[in-house]
Short mmCIF file of C-alpha atoms in Angstrom, two decimals:
data_model
loop_
_atom_site.label_atom_id
_atom_site.label_comp_id
_atom_site.label_asym_id
_atom_site.label_seq_id
_atom_site.Cartn_x
_atom_site.Cartn_y
_atom_site.Cartn_z
CA MET A 1 14.03 7.84 -15.42
CA THR A 2 12.29 9.52 -12.47
CA THR A 3 14.56 9.81 -9.44
CA GLN A 4 13.30 9.18 -5.91
CA ASN A 5 13.53 12.89 -5.05
CA GLN A 6 11.60 13.85 -8.17
CA LEU A 7 8.93 11.29 -7.30
CA ILE A 8 8.58 12.64 -3.76
CA GLN A 9 8.31 16.21 -5.07
CA SER A 10 5.61 15.15 -7.55
CA TYR A 11 3.58 13.53 -4.79
CA ASP A 12 3.92 16.60 -2.58
CA VAL A 13 2.64 18.83 -5.40
CA ALA A 14 -0.33 16.46 -5.88
CA ALA A 15 -1.16 16.20 -2.16
CA SER A 16 -3.87 18.88 -2.04
CA GLN A 17 -6.00 17.12 -4.68
CA TRP A 18 -4.97 13.53 -4.06
CA ARG A 19 -7.79 12.44 -1.79
CA ASN A 20 -10.47 13.82 -4.15
CA LYS A 21 -8.92 11.86 -7.00
CA ILE A 22 -8.72 8.67 -4.95
CA GLU A 23 -12.41 9.00 -4.06
CA GLY A 24 -13.50 10.06 -7.54
CA LEU A 25 -11.71 7.25 -9.36
CA GLY A 26 -13.09 4.59 -7.02
CA TYR A 27 -9.90 3.61 -5.20
CA ALA A 28 -11.28 4.39 -1.72
CA ALA A 29 -14.26 2.13 -2.45
CA ALA A 30 -11.85 -0.54 -3.71
CA TYR A 31 -9.86 -0.34 -0.47
CA ARG A 32 -13.04 -0.80 1.57
CA TRP A 33 -14.06 -3.77 -0.58
CA MET A 34 -10.66 -5.42 -0.08
CA ILE A 35 -10.61 -4.91 3.68
CA GLU A 36 -14.08 -6.40 4.04
CA ALA A 37 -13.22 -9.33 1.76
CA CYS A 38 -10.10 -10.10 3.81
CA GLY A 39 -11.94 -9.98 7.14
CA ILE A 40 -9.31 -7.82 8.82
CA GLN A 41 -9.68 -7.29 12.59
CA THR A 42 -8.24 -4.11 14.08
CA LYS A 43 -9.46 -3.89 17.70
CA ALA A 44 -6.09 -4.73 19.30
CA ALA A 45 -3.95 -4.38 16.20
CA ASP A 46 -0.77 -2.43 15.64
CA VAL A 47 -1.11 -1.16 12.05
CA ILE A 48 1.30 0.55 9.68
CA ASP A 49 0.33 2.19 6.38
CA ILE A 50 3.46 2.25 4.22
CA GLY A 51 3.48 4.88 1.50
CA CYS A 52 0.28 6.16 3.09
CA GLY A 53 -0.21 9.13 0.76
CA THR A 54 -3.18 11.09 2.08
CA GLY A 55 -4.22 8.22 4.36
CA ASP A 56 -7.00 6.79 2.21
CA PHE A 57 -6.15 3.11 2.80
CA SER A 58 -6.04 3.75 6.58
CA ARG A 59 -9.32 5.65 6.47
CA ALA A 60 -10.95 2.73 4.63
CA LEU A 61 -9.61 0.35 7.29
CA ILE A 62 -11.11 2.46 10.09
CA GLU A 63 -14.44 2.79 8.26
CA VAL A 64 -14.74 -0.97 7.72
CA ALA A 65 -13.02 -2.51 10.75
CA GLY A 66 -12.81 0.30 13.29
CA PRO A 67 -9.79 2.18 14.64
CA PRO A 68 -6.73 0.06 15.49
CA LYS A 69 -4.91 0.17 18.80
CA ARG A 70 -2.03 1.99 17.08
CA LEU A 71 -1.68 3.38 13.57
CA THR A 72 1.65 4.42 12.07
CA LEU A 73 1.66 6.44 8.85
CA LEU A 74 4.89 6.19 6.85
CA ASP A 75 5.55 8.31 3.77
CA PRO A 76 8.58 10.19 2.38
CA ALA A 77 6.41 13.02 0.99
CA VAL A 78 5.92 15.59 3.77
CA GLN A 79 2.81 17.24 2.33
CA MET A 80 1.14 13.88 1.73
CA LEU A 81 1.87 12.87 5.32
CA ARG A 82 0.58 16.17 6.72
CA THR A 83 -2.65 15.78 4.77
CA ALA A 84 -3.06 12.19 6.01
CA THR A 85 -2.41 13.23 9.60
CA ARG A 86 -4.99 16.04 9.49
CA SER A 87 -7.51 13.63 7.98
CA LEU A 88 -7.04 10.85 10.54
CA ILE A 89 -6.01 12.52 13.79
CA HIS A 90 -9.57 12.60 15.18
CA VAL A 91 -10.50 9.03 14.17
CA ALA A 92 -7.26 7.20 15.05
CA PRO A 93 -6.29 7.91 18.69
CA GLY A 94 -2.98 6.02 18.47
CA LEU A 95 -1.75 7.87 15.39
CA LYS A 96 1.99 8.22 14.72
CA PRO A 97 3.13 9.92 11.48
CA ILE A 98 6.70 9.28 10.32
CA VAL A 99 8.46 10.94 7.39
CA GLY A 100 10.38 8.09 5.79
CA GLY A 101 10.50 5.37 3.19
CA LEU A 102 10.02 1.64 3.08
CA GLU A 103 13.60 1.11 4.19
CA ASP A 104 12.94 2.99 7.45
CA GLN A 105 11.95 0.60 10.25
CA PRO A 106 9.74 2.28 12.89
CA GLY A 107 11.17 0.03 15.62
CA HIS A 108 9.02 -3.09 15.63
CA PRO A 109 7.00 -5.25 13.24
CA HIS A 110 3.24 -4.74 12.91
CA ASP A 111 0.13 -6.92 13.08
CA VAL A 112 -1.36 -5.37 9.93
CA VAL A 113 0.62 -3.79 7.09
CA LEU A 114 -1.17 -1.68 4.48
CA CYS A 115 0.76 -0.98 1.31
CA ALA A 116 -0.79 0.32 -1.89
CA HIS A 117 1.20 1.07 -5.05
CA VAL A 118 4.64 1.29 -3.47
CA ILE A 119 6.84 -1.56 -4.72
CA GLU A 120 6.23 -0.53 -8.34
CA HIS A 121 8.38 2.55 -7.77
CA PHE A 122 11.47 0.57 -6.76
CA ALA A 123 14.17 -0.35 -9.25
CA ASP A 124 14.06 -3.82 -7.65
CA PRO A 125 10.52 -4.76 -6.51
CA MET A 126 11.93 -7.94 -4.94
CA GLN A 127 14.05 -5.82 -2.64
CA ALA A 128 10.95 -3.79 -1.78
CA LEU A 129 9.06 -6.96 -0.86
CA ALA A 130 11.92 -8.07 1.37
CA LEU A 131 11.75 -4.70 3.14
CA LEU A 132 7.98 -5.02 3.49
CA ARG A 133 8.44 -8.44 5.05
CA SER A 134 10.55 -6.90 7.82
CA HIS A 135 7.60 -4.67 8.80
CA LEU A 136 5.21 -7.65 9.22
CA ALA A 137 4.97 -9.39 12.60
CA PRO A 138 4.79 -13.21 12.81
CA GLY A 139 1.15 -14.15 12.32
CA GLY A 140 0.42 -10.72 10.88
CA LYS A 141 -1.41 -9.84 7.67
CA MET A 142 -0.37 -7.56 4.84
CA LEU A 143 -2.87 -5.95 2.47
CA LEU A 144 -0.86 -5.31 -0.66
CA ILE A 145 -2.05 -3.54 -3.82
CA VAL A 146 0.13 -3.61 -6.92
CA SER A 147 -0.23 -2.17 -10.43
CA LYS A 148 -0.82 -4.75 -13.14
CA PRO A 149 -0.40 -4.62 -16.92
CA HIS A 150 -3.30 -2.84 -18.66
CA TRP A 151 -3.40 -0.16 -21.33
CA CYS A 152 -4.83 2.41 -18.91
CA ASN A 153 -1.76 2.02 -16.70
CA TRP A 154 0.36 3.49 -19.49
CA ILE A 155 -1.52 6.77 -18.99
CA ILE A 156 -0.53 6.67 -15.31
CA TRP A 157 3.01 5.59 -16.23
CA ALA A 158 3.47 8.75 -18.34
CA ARG A 159 3.59 10.74 -15.09
CA TRP A 160 4.75 8.31 -12.41
CA ARG A 161 7.02 5.91 -14.36
CA HIS A 162 5.89 2.95 -12.22
CA LYS A 163 6.29 -0.74 -13.00
CA MET A 164 3.41 -3.08 -13.83
CA ILE A 165 3.60 -6.59 -12.40
CA LYS A 166 1.54 -9.57 -13.53
CA PRO A 167 -0.23 -11.45 -10.71
CA SER A 168 1.56 -14.67 -11.70
CA ARG A 169 4.92 -12.93 -11.32
CA MET A 170 3.83 -11.41 -8.01
CA HIS A 171 3.06 -14.87 -6.63
CA ASN A 172 6.57 -16.03 -7.53
CA MET A 173 8.13 -12.89 -6.04
CA LEU A 174 6.24 -13.37 -2.78
CA ILE A 175 7.41 -16.97 -2.48
CA GLN A 176 11.01 -15.99 -3.17
CA THR A 177 10.92 -13.40 -0.37
CA GLY A 178 9.49 -15.75 2.26
CA LEU A 179 5.92 -14.53 1.97
CA ALA A 180 2.71 -16.41 1.20
CA CYS A 181 -0.37 -15.21 -0.65
CA ALA A 182 -3.49 -16.24 1.29
CA TRP A 183 -5.91 -14.55 -1.13
CA ASP A 184 -5.78 -12.39 -4.22
CA ALA A 185 -8.30 -10.88 -6.58
CA PRO A 186 -8.84 -8.16 -9.15
CA PHE A 187 -10.92 -5.26 -7.95
CA PRO A 188 -14.58 -5.56 -8.99
CA ALA A 189 -15.22 -2.23 -10.74
CA GLY A 190 -13.94 1.05 -12.15
CA PRO A 191 -10.34 2.13 -12.76
CA PRO A 192 -9.03 -0.06 -9.88
CA SER A 193 -10.29 -3.16 -11.70
CA ARG A 194 -8.11 -2.25 -14.67
CA SER A 195 -5.04 -0.80 -12.99
CA SER A 196 -4.50 -2.81 -9.81
CA HIS A 197 -4.55 -6.24 -8.17
CA ALA A 198 -5.17 -7.02 -4.48
CA TYR A 199 -3.19 -9.49 -2.35
CA LEU A 200 -3.57 -10.70 1.24
CA VAL A 201 -0.08 -11.73 2.35
CA SER A 202 1.47 -13.39 5.40
CA HIS A 203 4.78 -14.97 6.38
CA GLN A 204 5.36 -18.43 4.98
CA ARG A 205 4.71 -21.14 7.53
CA LYS A 206 7.76 -23.08 8.58
CA LYS A 207 7.59 -26.73 7.63
CA PRO A 208 7.73 -29.14 10.59
CA GLN A 209 11.12 -30.76 11.10
#
């Protein structure tokens, strides 16, 4: 079983080559496709990228929708966060990097939450979703990417020991944590189409009394 500290150390070791791999395997293109499909608006948005890695999800957001009003990068791996900050500092004026994990609350909820391949590393993904919910402002939107069962994910699992969650189970987990899935889809091509599933998530609407 990979401990949290071991996982962070592994990500830090991988930081120097991470962005090239994300681009080469098609994940950056998949992020751009998802953001466009979801019609995300960023002009006046307060955005947080949770488990930002080298900032590739945030970069895709800026490329598709433009720079947000504020962008917080949150990651427990220092080298990953430094790489992301160097990559985005000149294209995201309101950039704020924070070394920390999903359980660390930067002080206020956000209009847009980006989160790719994070909850799979928690012993209890339901707990992770509940923590994610606390980062999302009322009326906000969360772009969530989660690993799904596929034989190629076992190759990834050999290093990262992540969980794989069926979309049907994810829908149930979202409902149980007070979240609603407004849209979901498999990615259209390449390794992302086999390894991951995309979800557009919001708070559940309260039923009228």
